[in-house]
CSV table of C-alpha atoms in Angstrom, one decimal:
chain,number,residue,atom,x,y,z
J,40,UNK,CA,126.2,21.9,112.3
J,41,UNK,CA,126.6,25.7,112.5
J,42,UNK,CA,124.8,26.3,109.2
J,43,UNK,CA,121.7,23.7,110.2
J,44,UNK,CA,121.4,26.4,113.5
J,45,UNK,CA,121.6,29.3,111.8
J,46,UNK,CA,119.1,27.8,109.4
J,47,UNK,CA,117.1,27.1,112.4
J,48,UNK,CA,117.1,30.6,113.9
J,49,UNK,CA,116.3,32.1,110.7
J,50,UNK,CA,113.3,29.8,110.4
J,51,UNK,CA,112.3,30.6,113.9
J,52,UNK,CA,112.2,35.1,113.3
J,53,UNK,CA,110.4,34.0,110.1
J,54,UNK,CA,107.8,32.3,112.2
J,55,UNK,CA,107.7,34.9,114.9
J,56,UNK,CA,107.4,37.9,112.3
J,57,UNK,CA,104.9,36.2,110.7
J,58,UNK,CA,102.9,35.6,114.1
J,59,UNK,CA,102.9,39.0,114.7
J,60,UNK,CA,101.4,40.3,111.8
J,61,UNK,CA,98.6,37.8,112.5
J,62,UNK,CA,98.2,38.9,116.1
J,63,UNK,CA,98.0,42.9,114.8
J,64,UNK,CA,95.9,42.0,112.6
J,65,UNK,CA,93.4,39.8,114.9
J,66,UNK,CA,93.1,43.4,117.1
J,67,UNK,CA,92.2,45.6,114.3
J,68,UNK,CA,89.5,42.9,113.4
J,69,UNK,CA,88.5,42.6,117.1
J,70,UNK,CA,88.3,46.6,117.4
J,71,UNK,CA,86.3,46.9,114.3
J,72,UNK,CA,83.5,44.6,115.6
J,73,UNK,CA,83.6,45.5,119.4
J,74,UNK,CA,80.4,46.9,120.6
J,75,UNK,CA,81.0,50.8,122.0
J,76,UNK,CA,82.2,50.0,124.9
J,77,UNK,CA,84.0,46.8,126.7
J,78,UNK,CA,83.1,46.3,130.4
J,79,UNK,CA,85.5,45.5,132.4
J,80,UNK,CA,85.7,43.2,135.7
J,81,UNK,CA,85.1,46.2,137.8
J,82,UNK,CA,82.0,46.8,135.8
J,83,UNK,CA,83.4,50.1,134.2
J,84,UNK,CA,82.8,51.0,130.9
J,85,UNK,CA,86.1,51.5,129.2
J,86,UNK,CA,86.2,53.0,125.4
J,87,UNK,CA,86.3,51.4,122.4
J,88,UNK,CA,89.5,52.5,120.5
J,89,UNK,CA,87.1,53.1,117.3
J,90,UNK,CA,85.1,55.5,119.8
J,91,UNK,CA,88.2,57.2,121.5
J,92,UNK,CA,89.2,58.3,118.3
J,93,UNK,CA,85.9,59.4,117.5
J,94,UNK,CA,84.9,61.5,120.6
J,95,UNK,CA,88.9,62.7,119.8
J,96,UNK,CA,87.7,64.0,116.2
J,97,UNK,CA,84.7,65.3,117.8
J,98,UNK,CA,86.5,67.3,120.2
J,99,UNK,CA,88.5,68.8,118.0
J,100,UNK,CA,85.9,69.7,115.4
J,101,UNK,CA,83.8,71.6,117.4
J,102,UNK,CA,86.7,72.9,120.3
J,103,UNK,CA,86.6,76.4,120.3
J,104,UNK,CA,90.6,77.7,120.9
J,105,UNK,CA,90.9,80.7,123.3
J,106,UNK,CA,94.6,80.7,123.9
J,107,UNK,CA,94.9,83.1,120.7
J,108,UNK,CA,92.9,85.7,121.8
J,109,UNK,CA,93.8,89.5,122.9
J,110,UNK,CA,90.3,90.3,125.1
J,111,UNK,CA,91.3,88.9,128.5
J,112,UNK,CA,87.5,88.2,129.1
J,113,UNK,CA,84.8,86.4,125.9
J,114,UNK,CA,81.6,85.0,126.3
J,115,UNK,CA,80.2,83.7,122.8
J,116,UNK,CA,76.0,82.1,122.7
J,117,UNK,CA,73.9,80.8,120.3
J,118,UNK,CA,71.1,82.9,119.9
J,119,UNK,CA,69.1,79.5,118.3
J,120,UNK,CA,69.3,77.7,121.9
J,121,UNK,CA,70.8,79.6,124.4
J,122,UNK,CA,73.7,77.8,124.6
J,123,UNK,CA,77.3,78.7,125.9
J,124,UNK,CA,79.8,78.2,123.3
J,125,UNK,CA,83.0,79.7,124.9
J,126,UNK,CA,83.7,81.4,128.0
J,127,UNK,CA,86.8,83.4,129.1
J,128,UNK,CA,86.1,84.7,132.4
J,129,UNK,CA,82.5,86.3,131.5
J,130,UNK,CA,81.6,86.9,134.9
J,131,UNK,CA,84.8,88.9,135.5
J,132,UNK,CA,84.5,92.9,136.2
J,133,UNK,CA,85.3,95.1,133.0
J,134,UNK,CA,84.8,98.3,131.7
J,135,UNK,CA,82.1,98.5,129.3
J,136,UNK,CA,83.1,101.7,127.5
J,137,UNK,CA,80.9,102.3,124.8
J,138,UNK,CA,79.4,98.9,124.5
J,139,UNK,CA,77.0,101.2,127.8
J,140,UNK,CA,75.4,102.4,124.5
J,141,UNK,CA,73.5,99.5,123.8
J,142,UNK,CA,71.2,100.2,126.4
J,143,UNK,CA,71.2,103.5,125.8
J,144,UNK,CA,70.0,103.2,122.6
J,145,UNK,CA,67.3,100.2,123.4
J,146,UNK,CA,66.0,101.9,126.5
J,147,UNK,CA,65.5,105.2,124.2
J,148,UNK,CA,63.9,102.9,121.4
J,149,UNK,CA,61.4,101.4,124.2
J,150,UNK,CA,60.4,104.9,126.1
J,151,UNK,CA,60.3,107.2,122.8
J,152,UNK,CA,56.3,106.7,121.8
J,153,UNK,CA,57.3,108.9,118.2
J,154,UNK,CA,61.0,107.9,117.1
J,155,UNK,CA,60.5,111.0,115.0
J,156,UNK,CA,60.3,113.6,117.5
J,157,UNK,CA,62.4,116.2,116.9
J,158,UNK,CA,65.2,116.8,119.9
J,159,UNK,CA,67.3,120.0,120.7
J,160,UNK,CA,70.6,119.4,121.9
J,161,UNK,CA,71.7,122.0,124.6
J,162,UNK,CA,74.4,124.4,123.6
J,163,UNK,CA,75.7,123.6,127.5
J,164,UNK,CA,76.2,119.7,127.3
J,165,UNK,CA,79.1,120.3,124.5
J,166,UNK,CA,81.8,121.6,126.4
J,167,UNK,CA,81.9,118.5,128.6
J,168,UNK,CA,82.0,116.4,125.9
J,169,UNK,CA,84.5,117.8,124.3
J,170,UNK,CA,86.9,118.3,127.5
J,171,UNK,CA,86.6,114.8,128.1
J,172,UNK,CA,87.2,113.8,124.4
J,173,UNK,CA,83.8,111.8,124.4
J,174,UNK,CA,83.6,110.1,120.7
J,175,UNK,CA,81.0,112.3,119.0
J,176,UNK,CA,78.5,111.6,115.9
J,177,UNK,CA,79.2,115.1,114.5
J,178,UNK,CA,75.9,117.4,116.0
J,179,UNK,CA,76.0,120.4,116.3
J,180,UNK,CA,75.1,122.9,120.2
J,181,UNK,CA,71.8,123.6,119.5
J,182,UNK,CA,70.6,121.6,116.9
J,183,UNK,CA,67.3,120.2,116.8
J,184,UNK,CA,67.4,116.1,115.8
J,185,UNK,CA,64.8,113.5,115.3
J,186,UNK,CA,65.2,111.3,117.9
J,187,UNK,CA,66.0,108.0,115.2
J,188,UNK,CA,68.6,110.0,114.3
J,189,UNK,CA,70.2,110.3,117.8
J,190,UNK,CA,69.7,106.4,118.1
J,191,UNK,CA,71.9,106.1,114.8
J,192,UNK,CA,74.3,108.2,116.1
J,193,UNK,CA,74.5,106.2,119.3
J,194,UNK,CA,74.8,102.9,117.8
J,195,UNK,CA,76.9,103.9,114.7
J,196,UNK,CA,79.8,106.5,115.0
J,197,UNK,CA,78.9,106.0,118.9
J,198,UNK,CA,78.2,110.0,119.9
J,199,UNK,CA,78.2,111.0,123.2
J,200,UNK,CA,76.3,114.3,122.6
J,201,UNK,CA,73.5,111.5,120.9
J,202,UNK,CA,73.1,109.9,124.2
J,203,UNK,CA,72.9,112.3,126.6
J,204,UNK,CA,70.3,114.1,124.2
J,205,UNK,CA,68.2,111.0,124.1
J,206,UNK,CA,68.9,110.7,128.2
J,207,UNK,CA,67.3,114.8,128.6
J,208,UNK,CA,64.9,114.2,126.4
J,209,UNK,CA,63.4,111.2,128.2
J,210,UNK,CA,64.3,111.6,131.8
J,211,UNK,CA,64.8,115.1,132.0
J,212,UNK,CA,68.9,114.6,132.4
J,213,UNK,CA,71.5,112.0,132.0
J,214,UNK,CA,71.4,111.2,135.9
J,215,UNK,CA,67.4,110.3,136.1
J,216,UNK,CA,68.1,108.5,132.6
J,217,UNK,CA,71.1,106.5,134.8
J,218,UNK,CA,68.3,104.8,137.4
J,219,UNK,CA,66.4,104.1,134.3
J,220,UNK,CA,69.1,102.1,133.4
J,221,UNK,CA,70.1,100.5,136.4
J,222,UNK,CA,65.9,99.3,136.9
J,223,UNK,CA,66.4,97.5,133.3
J,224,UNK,CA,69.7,96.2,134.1
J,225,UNK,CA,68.4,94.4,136.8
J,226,UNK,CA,65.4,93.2,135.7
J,227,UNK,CA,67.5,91.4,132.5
J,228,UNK,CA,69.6,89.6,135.2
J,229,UNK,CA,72.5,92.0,134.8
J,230,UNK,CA,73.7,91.1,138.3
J,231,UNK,CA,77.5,92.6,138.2
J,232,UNK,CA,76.4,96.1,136.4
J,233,UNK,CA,76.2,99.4,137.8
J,234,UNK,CA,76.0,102.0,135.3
J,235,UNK,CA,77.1,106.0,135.8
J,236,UNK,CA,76.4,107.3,132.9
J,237,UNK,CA,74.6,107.0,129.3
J,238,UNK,CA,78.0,107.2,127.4
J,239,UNK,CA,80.7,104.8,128.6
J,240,UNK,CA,83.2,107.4,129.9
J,241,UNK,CA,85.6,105.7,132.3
J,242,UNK,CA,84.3,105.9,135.8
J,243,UNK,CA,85.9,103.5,138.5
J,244,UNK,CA,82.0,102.6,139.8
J,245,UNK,CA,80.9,102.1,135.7
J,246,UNK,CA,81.5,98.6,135.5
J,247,UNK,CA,80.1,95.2,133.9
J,248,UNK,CA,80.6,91.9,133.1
J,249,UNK,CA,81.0,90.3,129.4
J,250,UNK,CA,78.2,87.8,130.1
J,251,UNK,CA,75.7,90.8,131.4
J,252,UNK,CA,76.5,92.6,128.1
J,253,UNK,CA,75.8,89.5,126.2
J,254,UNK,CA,72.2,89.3,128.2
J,255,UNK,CA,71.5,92.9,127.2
J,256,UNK,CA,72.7,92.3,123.4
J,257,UNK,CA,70.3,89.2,123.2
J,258,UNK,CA,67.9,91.6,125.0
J,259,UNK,CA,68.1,94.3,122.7
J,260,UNK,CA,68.0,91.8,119.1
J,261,UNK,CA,64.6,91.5,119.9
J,262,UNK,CA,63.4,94.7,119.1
J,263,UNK,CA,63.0,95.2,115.2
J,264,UNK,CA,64.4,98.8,115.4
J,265,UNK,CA,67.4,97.9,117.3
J,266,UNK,CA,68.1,95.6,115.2
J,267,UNK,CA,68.0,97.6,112.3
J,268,UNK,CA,70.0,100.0,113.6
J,269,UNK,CA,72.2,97.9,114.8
J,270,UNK,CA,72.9,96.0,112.1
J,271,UNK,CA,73.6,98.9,109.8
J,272,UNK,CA,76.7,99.7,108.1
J,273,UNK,CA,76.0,103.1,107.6
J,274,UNK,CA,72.9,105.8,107.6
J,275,UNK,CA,72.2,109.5,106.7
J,276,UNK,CA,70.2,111.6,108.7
J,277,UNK,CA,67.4,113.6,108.0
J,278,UNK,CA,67.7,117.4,107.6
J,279,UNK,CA,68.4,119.6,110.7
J,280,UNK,CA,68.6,123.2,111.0
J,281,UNK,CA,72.7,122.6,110.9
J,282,UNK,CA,73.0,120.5,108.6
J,283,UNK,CA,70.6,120.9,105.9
J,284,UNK,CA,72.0,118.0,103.7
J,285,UNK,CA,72.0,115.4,106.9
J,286,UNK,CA,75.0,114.0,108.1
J,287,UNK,CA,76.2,110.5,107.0
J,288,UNK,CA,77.4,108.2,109.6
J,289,UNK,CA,79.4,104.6,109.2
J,290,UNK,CA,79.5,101.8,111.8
J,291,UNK,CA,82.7,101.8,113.9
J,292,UNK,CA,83.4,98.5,113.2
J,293,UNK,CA,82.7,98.0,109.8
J,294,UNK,CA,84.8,100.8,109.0
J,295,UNK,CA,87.6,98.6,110.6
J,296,UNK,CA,86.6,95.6,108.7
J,297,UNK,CA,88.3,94.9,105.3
J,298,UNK,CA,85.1,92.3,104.9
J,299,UNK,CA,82.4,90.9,107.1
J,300,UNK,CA,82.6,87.5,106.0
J,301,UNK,CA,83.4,84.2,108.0
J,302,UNK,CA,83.6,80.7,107.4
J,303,UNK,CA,80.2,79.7,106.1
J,304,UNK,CA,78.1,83.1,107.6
J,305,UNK,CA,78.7,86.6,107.9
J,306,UNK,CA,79.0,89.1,111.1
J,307,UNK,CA,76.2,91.2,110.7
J,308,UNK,CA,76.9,93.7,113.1
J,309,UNK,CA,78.6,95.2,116.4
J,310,UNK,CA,79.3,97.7,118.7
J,311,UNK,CA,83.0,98.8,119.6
J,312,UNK,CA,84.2,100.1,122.7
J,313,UNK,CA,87.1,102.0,123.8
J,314,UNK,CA,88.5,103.9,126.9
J,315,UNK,CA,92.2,103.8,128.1
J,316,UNK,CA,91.5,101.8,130.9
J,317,UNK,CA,88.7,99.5,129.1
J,318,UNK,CA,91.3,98.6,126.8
J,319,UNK,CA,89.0,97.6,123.3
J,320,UNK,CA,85.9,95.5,123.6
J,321,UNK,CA,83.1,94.6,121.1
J,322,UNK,CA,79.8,93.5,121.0
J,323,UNK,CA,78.9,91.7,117.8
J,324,UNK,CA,76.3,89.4,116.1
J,325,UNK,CA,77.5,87.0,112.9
J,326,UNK,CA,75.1,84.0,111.1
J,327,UNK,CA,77.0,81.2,110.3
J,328,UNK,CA,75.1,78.2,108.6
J,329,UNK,CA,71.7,79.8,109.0
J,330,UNK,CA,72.3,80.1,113.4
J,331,UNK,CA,72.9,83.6,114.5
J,332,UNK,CA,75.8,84.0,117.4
J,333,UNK,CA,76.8,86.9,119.7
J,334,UNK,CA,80.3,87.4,121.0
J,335,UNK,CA,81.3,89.9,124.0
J,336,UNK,CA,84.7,90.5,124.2
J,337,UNK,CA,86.6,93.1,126.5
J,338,UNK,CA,90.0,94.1,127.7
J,339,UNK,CA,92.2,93.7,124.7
J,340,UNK,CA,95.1,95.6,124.4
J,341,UNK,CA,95.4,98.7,121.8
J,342,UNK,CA,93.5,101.2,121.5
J,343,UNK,CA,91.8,103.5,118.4
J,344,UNK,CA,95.3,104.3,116.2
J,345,UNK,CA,96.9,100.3,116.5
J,346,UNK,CA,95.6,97.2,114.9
J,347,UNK,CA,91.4,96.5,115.7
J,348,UNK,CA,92.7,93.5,118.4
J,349,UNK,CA,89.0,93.1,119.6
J,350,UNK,CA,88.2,92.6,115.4
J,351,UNK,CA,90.8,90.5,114.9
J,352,UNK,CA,89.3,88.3,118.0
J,353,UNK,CA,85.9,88.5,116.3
J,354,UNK,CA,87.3,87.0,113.1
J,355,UNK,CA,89.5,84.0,114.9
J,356,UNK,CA,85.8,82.9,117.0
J,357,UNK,CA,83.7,83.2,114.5
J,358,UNK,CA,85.7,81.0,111.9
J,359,UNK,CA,85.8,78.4,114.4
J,360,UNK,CA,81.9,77.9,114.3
J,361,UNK,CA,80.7,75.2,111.7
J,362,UNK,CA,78.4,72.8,111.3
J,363,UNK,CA,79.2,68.8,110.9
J,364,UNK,CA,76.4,66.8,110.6
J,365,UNK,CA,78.6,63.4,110.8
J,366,UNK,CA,78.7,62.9,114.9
């Protein structure tokens, strides 16, 4: 009698076990063939299993992680459409530093009629400069520079004596260049910016946002020579009455960059930015599968002597972006 029950109850897992393999089974089939979504009595859709895990993939294919980065404030765009790909309190208040030289440089490119004109730099403006350790392109008091040059040594080794020569030589000083600046900021749609200066030196009313140095950037692409300049890793002058060989300047950041590629695309340029109290920033433009991207970042810790934090930030976005063509 015992053995014909324990017979029994062995029969009866066998048949339970195998029931249960029928009913996972009958799901799977069932989610396979479902329509995208089931509605329920409520007349909600609900989703699919196949689709959760789908939209889950998705998600995760083109999330763009911002946990891991050092600038405390990022705005990345798509130059193709416009569109918003990350945003880290953009419309925060920063220092701009020297990413200021971007309009600078593109408000001297758009009010200088001959790019060739030759420019003295006062013997007077120096001693500033040079008090304040302002970052310098390497002129000289009193020489006399064509003004491309000066827009090289803006964009490229960042020289302060480069944009306060363009700023005399256009507005008749740096402080009538300044309203210049402030017209064009607001007429972009630079809505948190008040500039004090042509350089970037710290000043607690010099202040921006990421996103309004992203509008500027976008701006500025559009103009061939900017872009050029720009987008150059390094350039020598002409001759000057100092330097009769020219003087050959390298970009700040790709002087700091071991390469420029990225997954699928390359950065293609940028402009750095540094004060004590701006912490490092970095303006930069990268194409990655054919689509160009800009990225603003500000406020990361470091500064000129430790590791290139605002770089390394570049890098980690910029490997993020790819293209999948499946969803």
């Amino acid at each position: 009698m015992r053995a014909n029950r324990q017979k029994y109850k062995r029969k009866k897992r066998k048949i339970k076990c195998v029931l249960s393999i029928l009913c996972v089974c009958a799901v799977c089939i069932i989610a396979l063939f479902l329509p995208n979504h089931i509605i329920s009595k409520n007349n909600q859709q609900i989703e699919s299993p196949v689709e959760t895990q789908e939209a889950r993939i998705h998600e995760e294919i083109n999330q763009i992680v911002v946990d891991d980065l050092y600038s405390s404030n990022a705005i990345l765009i798509s130059l193709d459409d416009n569109t918003i790909l990350l945003d880290k309190s953009s419309d925060e208040r920063i220092y701009p530093a020297s990413l200021t030289k971007i309009m600078t440089a593109i408000l001297a490119i758009e009010n200088l009629p001959d790019l060739g004109e030759m420019i003295h730099l006062p013997e007077d403006m120096f001693q500033e400069l040079y008090s304040k350790n302002a970052s310098m392109a390497g002129f000289l008091p009193n020489e006399k520079v064509a003004a491309i040059d000066l827009i090289y040594g803006v964009l490229l080794p960042s020289g302060a004596e480069s944009s306060i020569g363009l700023a005399d030589a256009i507005a008749g000083s740096e402080e009538n260049y300044v309203e210049l600046m402030n017209k064009k900021a607001k007429k972009l749609g630079m809505n948190n910016t008040h500039f004090t200066n042509s350089t970037g030196l710290h000043d607690q009313d010099h202040y921006s946002t990421v996103n309004d140095i992203a509008k500027l950037l976008e701006y500025a692409l559009q103009n061939n020579t900017f872009r050029e300049v720009y987008t150059s890793k390094r350039y020598t002058t002409k001759a000057t009455n100092f330097h009769p060989d020219g003087i050959t300047f390298q970009s700040t950041m790709f002087k700091k960059m071991d390469t420029q590629d990225v997954n699928n695309g390359i950065i293609e340029g940028g402009k750095t930015g540094y004060t004590e109290e701006a912490k490092l920033c970095l303006a930069s433009l990268a194409k990655i599968d054919g689509k160009e991207y800009i990225l603003v970042t500000a406020n990361a810790d470091g500064n000129l002597q430790t590791e290139q934090f605002n770089i390394l930030d570049a890098f980690t976005v910029y490997n993020q972006i790819f293209e999948n063509n499946d969803y």
